[in-house]
Tab-separated table of C-alpha atoms and ligand atoms in Angstrom:
chain	number	residue	atom	x	y	z
A	1	MET	CA	107.511	91.670	79.026
A	2	ASP	CA	110.013	89.406	80.792
A	3	ARG	CA	108.563	87.621	83.747
A	4	LEU	CA	109.912	88.143	87.220
A	5	ASP	CA	111.745	85.139	88.622
A	6	LYS	CA	109.204	84.528	91.390
A	7	VAL	CA	105.463	84.215	91.758
A	8	TYR	CA	104.067	86.343	94.586
A	9	PHE	CA	101.370	84.972	96.902
A	10	TYR	CA	99.852	86.757	99.859
A	11	THR	CA	97.059	86.191	102.291
A	12	ASN	CA	95.762	88.565	104.885
A	13	THR	CA	93.595	86.859	107.483
A	14	LYS	CA	91.957	90.205	108.405
A	15	MET	CA	90.086	89.952	111.742
A	16	CYS	CA	88.757	86.526	110.837
A	17	MET	CA	90.885	84.094	112.868
A	18	ASP	CA	91.550	83.805	116.578
A	19	MET	CA	95.092	83.018	117.700
A	20	GLN	CA	94.678	79.262	117.930
A	21	THR	CA	93.003	78.935	114.545
A	22	CYS	CA	95.623	81.145	112.985
A	23	LEU	CA	98.460	79.109	114.486
A	24	GLN	CA	97.023	75.865	113.206
A	25	TYR	CA	96.518	77.415	109.788
A	26	VAL	CA	100.084	78.733	109.607
A	27	GLU	CA	101.491	75.430	110.831
A	28	THR	CA	99.618	73.429	108.183
A	29	LEU	CA	100.403	75.897	105.411
A	30	SER	CA	104.113	76.159	106.187
A	31	GLY	CA	104.311	72.351	106.241
A	32	LEU	CA	102.613	72.043	102.841
A	33	VAL	CA	104.710	74.795	101.292
A	34	LYS	CA	107.903	72.808	101.930
A	35	THR	CA	106.945	70.587	99.000
A	36	LEU	CA	106.855	73.583	96.624
A	37	PRO	CA	109.955	75.025	94.932
A	38	THR	CA	110.281	77.737	97.567
A	39	GLU	CA	112.955	79.644	95.629
A	40	LYS	CA	110.301	80.313	92.983
A	41	ILE	CA	107.718	81.893	95.256
A	42	GLU	CA	107.398	84.675	97.740
A	43	LEU	CA	104.652	83.787	100.182
A	44	SER	CA	103.540	85.917	103.070
A	45	VAL	CA	100.791	85.335	105.618
A	46	MET	CA	99.455	88.331	107.543
A	47	PRO	CA	97.802	87.270	110.802
A	48	PRO	CA	96.200	89.728	113.223
A	49	TYR	CA	98.555	91.462	115.682
A	50	THR	CA	97.522	89.085	118.491
A	51	ALA	CA	98.847	86.059	116.613
A	52	LEU	CA	102.083	87.580	115.314
A	53	TYR	CA	104.367	86.427	118.104
A	54	PRO	CA	103.426	82.726	118.144
A	55	CYS	CA	103.244	82.636	114.338
A	56	GLY	CA	106.692	84.249	114.207
A	57	GLN	CA	108.061	81.501	116.466
A	58	LEU	CA	106.526	78.892	114.238
A	59	LEU	CA	107.905	80.424	111.044
A	60	LYS	CA	111.454	80.932	112.323
A	61	ASP	CA	113.032	78.471	109.899
A	62	SER	CA	110.383	78.700	107.229
A	63	SER	CA	110.425	80.392	103.822
A	64	VAL	CA	106.986	81.832	104.625
A	65	ILE	CA	107.267	85.529	105.461
A	66	LEU	CA	105.399	86.735	108.514
A	67	GLY	CA	103.419	89.813	107.491
A	68	ALA	CA	101.494	92.469	109.407
A	69	GLN	CA	98.247	94.083	108.288
A	70	ASN	CA	99.251	97.597	109.322
A	71	VAL	CA	101.908	99.684	111.081
A	72	PHE	CA	102.151	103.146	112.627
A	73	TRP	CA	104.672	105.624	111.229
A	74	GLU	CA	106.252	106.883	114.477
A	75	GLU	CA	109.075	104.997	116.117
A	76	GLN	CA	107.823	105.258	119.688
A	77	GLY	CA	105.902	107.591	122.010
A	78	GLN	CA	102.464	108.506	123.277
A	79	PHE	CA	100.368	106.928	120.510
A	80	THR	CA	97.829	104.776	122.308
A	81	GLY	CA	96.810	101.690	120.404
A	82	GLU	CA	99.486	101.949	117.751
A	83	ILE	CA	102.393	99.632	116.886
A	84	SER	CA	105.671	100.692	115.284
A	85	ALA	CA	107.767	99.047	112.586
A	86	GLY	CA	110.501	98.318	115.140
A	87	MET	CA	108.007	96.531	117.382
A	88	LEU	CA	106.862	94.399	114.458
A	89	GLN	CA	110.418	93.505	113.624
A	90	GLU	CA	110.957	92.231	117.154
A	91	LEU	CA	108.276	89.631	116.439
A	92	GLY	CA	109.900	88.427	113.235
A	93	VAL	CA	107.709	90.397	110.850
A	94	GLY	CA	109.285	90.808	107.396
A	95	LEU	CA	106.460	92.482	105.461
A	96	VAL	CA	103.677	94.970	106.073
A	97	MET	CA	100.620	95.549	103.982
A	98	LEU	CA	99.613	99.190	103.719
A	99	GLY	CA	96.584	100.944	102.277
A	100	HIS	CA	94.156	98.025	102.103
A	101	SER	CA	90.799	99.355	100.872
A	102	GLU	CA	89.134	98.313	104.145
A	103	ARG	CA	91.565	100.556	106.019
A	104	ARG	CA	90.999	103.422	103.617
A	105	ARG	CA	87.202	103.063	103.728
A	106	LEU	CA	86.507	102.054	107.348
A	107	PHE	CA	89.309	103.859	109.164
A	108	GLY	CA	89.718	106.900	106.949
A	109	GLU	CA	93.333	106.183	106.101
A	110	THR	CA	94.640	108.844	103.731
A	111	ASP	CA	97.323	108.716	101.045
A	112	GLU	CA	99.443	111.024	103.185
A	113	GLN	CA	99.263	108.670	106.189
A	114	ILE	CA	100.012	105.693	103.985
A	115	ASN	CA	103.061	107.510	102.623
A	116	ARG	CA	104.370	108.028	106.168
A	117	LYS	CA	103.825	104.366	106.921
A	118	VAL	CA	105.650	103.356	103.731
A	119	HIS	CA	108.694	105.343	104.853
A	120	ALA	CA	108.601	103.913	108.374
A	121	ALA	CA	108.427	100.351	107.069
A	122	LEU	CA	111.197	100.860	104.496
A	123	ALA	CA	113.437	102.437	107.122
A	124	HIS	CA	113.171	99.127	108.993
A	125	ASP	CA	113.897	97.053	105.886
A	126	LEU	CA	110.419	95.600	105.859
A	127	ILE	CA	108.893	94.598	102.542
A	128	VAL	CA	106.020	96.980	101.752
A	129	LEU	CA	102.946	95.470	100.129
A	130	LEU	CA	101.190	98.626	99.015
A	131	SER	CA	97.529	98.070	98.300
A	132	ILE	CA	95.751	100.387	95.870
A	133	SER	CA	92.083	100.155	94.941
A	134	ASP	CA	89.411	101.724	92.801
A	135	GLN	CA	85.770	102.114	93.869
A	136	THR	CA	82.676	101.108	91.873
A	137	GLU	CA	82.177	104.757	90.890
A	138	ASP	CA	85.701	104.966	89.483
A	139	TRP	CA	85.099	101.834	87.509
A	140	LYS	CA	81.753	102.996	86.107
A	141	ASN	CA	83.195	106.372	85.132
A	142	HIS	CA	86.381	104.941	83.599
A	143	LEU	CA	88.439	106.618	86.302
A	144	SER	CA	90.012	103.492	87.794
A	145	GLU	CA	93.443	104.073	86.322
A	146	VAL	CA	93.463	107.729	87.408
A	147	THR	CA	92.556	106.714	90.968
A	148	LEU	CA	95.139	103.940	91.100
A	149	ILE	CA	97.967	106.102	89.807
A	150	ARG	CA	97.050	108.902	92.223
A	151	GLN	CA	97.121	106.495	95.180
A	152	LEU	CA	100.353	104.948	93.953
A	153	LYS	CA	102.228	108.213	93.421
A	154	ASN	CA	101.021	109.734	96.676
A	155	ALA	CA	101.979	106.662	98.690
A	156	LEU	CA	105.422	106.452	97.105
A	157	GLN	CA	106.392	110.099	97.382
A	158	GLY	CA	110.009	110.425	98.451
A	159	VAL	CA	110.813	106.727	97.965
A	160	GLU	CA	114.268	106.290	96.401
A	161	ARG	CA	115.259	103.974	93.574
A	162	SER	CA	117.570	102.198	96.015
A	163	GLN	CA	114.519	101.156	98.074
A	164	THR	CA	112.418	99.650	95.314
A	165	ASP	CA	113.589	96.064	95.886
A	166	SER	CA	111.385	96.140	98.980
A	167	LEU	CA	108.246	97.284	97.149
A	168	ARG	CA	105.302	95.151	96.018
A	169	ILE	CA	102.083	96.638	94.627
A	170	LEU	CA	98.756	94.946	95.287
A	171	TYR	CA	95.860	95.998	93.077
A	172	GLU	CA	92.541	95.159	94.718
A	173	PRO	CA	89.365	96.720	93.284
A	174	ALA	CA	87.174	97.623	96.286
A	175	TRP	CA	84.177	96.123	94.461
A	176	ALA	CA	85.917	92.789	93.972
A	177	ILE	CA	86.937	92.170	97.580
A	178	GLY	CA	85.169	89.997	100.128
A	179	GLU	CA	81.685	88.473	100.485
A	180	GLY	CA	79.525	89.537	97.557
A	181	GLY	CA	82.557	90.657	95.566
A	182	LYS	CA	83.246	89.425	92.063
A	183	ALA	CA	86.760	89.136	90.675
A	184	ALA	CA	87.588	91.669	87.992
A	185	ASP	CA	87.862	90.511	84.417
A	186	PRO	CA	91.436	89.342	83.602
A	187	ALA	CA	91.760	91.706	80.625
A	188	TYR	CA	90.635	94.618	82.784
A	189	ILE	CA	93.115	93.621	85.502
A	190	ASN	CA	95.877	93.532	82.937
A	191	GLN	CA	94.975	96.986	81.685
A	192	CYS	CA	95.115	98.412	85.230
A	193	HIS	CA	98.369	96.598	85.974
A	194	TYR	CA	99.876	97.958	82.784
A	195	ALA	CA	98.978	101.504	83.870
A	196	VAL	CA	100.579	100.865	87.264
A	197	HIS	CA	103.638	99.335	85.606
A	198	MET	CA	104.105	102.407	83.408
A	199	ALA	CA	103.746	104.727	86.403
A	200	LEU	CA	106.389	102.720	88.264
A	201	VAL	CA	108.728	103.038	85.278
A	202	GLU	CA	108.053	106.777	85.214
A	203	LEU	CA	108.922	107.006	88.915
A	204	PHE	CA	111.865	104.643	89.104
A	205	GLY	CA	113.115	103.963	85.563
A	206	GLU	CA	114.472	100.446	84.916
A	207	LYS	CA	114.100	99.597	88.605
A	208	GLY	CA	110.375	100.237	88.290
A	209	LYS	CA	110.053	97.345	85.836
A	210	LYS	CA	111.108	94.911	88.540
A	211	ILE	CA	108.457	95.881	91.092
A	212	PRO	CA	105.926	93.040	91.326
A	213	ILE	CA	102.268	93.915	90.711
A	214	ILE	CA	99.843	91.521	92.342
A	215	TYR	CA	96.088	91.191	91.919
A	216	GLY	CA	93.630	90.532	94.771
A	217	GLY	CA	89.833	90.416	95.104
A	218	SER	CA	87.764	87.184	94.997
A	219	VAL	CA	90.602	85.093	93.612
A	220	SER	CA	89.665	81.393	93.658
A	221	ALA	CA	90.824	78.080	92.224
A	222	ASP	CA	88.482	78.749	89.289
A	223	ASN	CA	89.896	82.084	88.176
A	224	ALA	CA	93.478	82.088	89.549
A	225	MET	CA	95.109	80.727	86.403
A	226	ASP	CA	93.259	83.054	84.017
A	227	ILE	CA	94.236	86.048	86.116
A	228	TYR	CA	97.835	85.017	86.682
A	229	SER	CA	98.392	84.280	83.007
A	230	MET	CA	97.908	87.971	82.189
A	231	GLU	CA	101.144	89.614	81.121
A	232	TYR	CA	101.355	92.213	83.877
A	233	VAL	CA	100.142	90.045	86.785
A	234	ASP	CA	103.040	88.839	88.928
A	235	GLY	CA	101.103	87.153	91.697
A	236	LEU	CA	97.893	86.797	93.650
A	237	GLY	CA	96.587	88.179	96.934
A	238	ILE	CA	93.948	85.779	98.210
A	239	GLY	CA	91.589	86.232	101.147
A	240	ARG	CA	88.737	83.803	101.853
A	241	ASN	CA	89.897	81.157	99.398
A	242	ALA	CA	93.308	80.989	101.035
A	243	TRP	CA	92.105	80.513	104.598
A	244	ASN	CA	92.008	76.791	104.151
A	245	ALA	CA	95.681	75.844	103.959
A	246	HIS	CA	95.077	72.920	101.589
A	247	ARG	CA	93.023	75.044	99.213
A	248	PHE	CA	95.644	77.810	99.188
A	249	TYR	CA	98.380	75.261	98.620
A	250	SER	CA	96.544	73.731	95.672
A	251	ILE	CA	96.088	77.158	94.052
A	252	MET	CA	99.815	77.886	94.414
A	253	ASN	CA	100.675	74.445	93.122
A	254	MET	CA	98.388	74.877	90.132
A	255	ILE	CA	99.996	78.195	89.200
A	256	LEU	CA	103.511	76.815	89.548
A	257	GLU	CA	102.662	73.690	87.551
A	258	GLY	CA	100.997	75.820	84.884
A	259	ASP	CA	104.071	77.979	84.705
A	260	LYS	CA	106.257	74.947	84.252
A	261	ASN	CA	104.036	73.268	81.667
A	262	ALA	CA	103.563	76.366	79.589
A	263	GLU	CA	107.318	77.022	79.882
A	264	ASN	CA	106.465	80.679	79.657
A	265	ILE	CA	102.792	81.419	79.782
A	266	LYS	CA	103.251	85.149	79.382
B	301	PGA	P1	89.044	88.098	99.132
B	301	PGA	O1	89.903	89.202	99.898
B	301	PGA	O2	89.983	87.200	98.398
B	301	PGA	O3	88.312	87.391	100.240
B	301	PGA	O4	88.120	88.815	98.207
B	301	PGA	C1	90.949	89.836	99.252
B	301	PGA	C2	91.632	90.818	100.170
B	301	PGA	O5	90.978	91.655	100.795
B	301	PGA	O6	92.876	90.778	100.260
């Protein structure tokens, strides 16, 4: 398969950084990233809501995309505690991640709610990073692909071909994420990504082939290259191992250098 012309890197800082720490992190990272060929990467950092405004100010002239970890589907109204896509845009947000397995598991987010959020974000021209995930039980029972395709198709119901340029898919096995998680085997990741790729082609035809599919879950400097070199992996979503700006930078640099050296590693 032809490679996409960018490598996709994302980090979601979850609820793990206070505002000051997050600001320092974003400042260091955006400084380091200037030395990378920025036209060859799409990089987004997703701080908590409380740090979005100052991070947005900091990233005004940067290639780093300010991302949000969630959004509500309504435009405005009596929805205590929620934040709309328009409100995020005011802060300079360019991307929202939807459907992270922690949101599905801890906050009971359903495919139907995620679908509404997808539409709200797309209506505001935000990039949608749609996260899909299989559970340990799915994996043990060889149902991972069924689960992933169900989540994917439900979340993308009603999305038009004309909107697919704004879509990114993030595959994160629930059992691979976070403390105690273990990254999935590269061949297994590739198999799941292939299934997702085919479903995207089924939904959107040729346009579906251009939708980036990114892997996340215990990615580190040790496994990043093996995972990224898989044919259907277009980028990496990194949590803990990206929260040190220098470490994240060196992973990105390694992937880009590897790409260059291997000319075409896929
Ligand atoms: P991790 O987190 O890299 O710390 O496993 C991944 C994620 O949840 O995006």
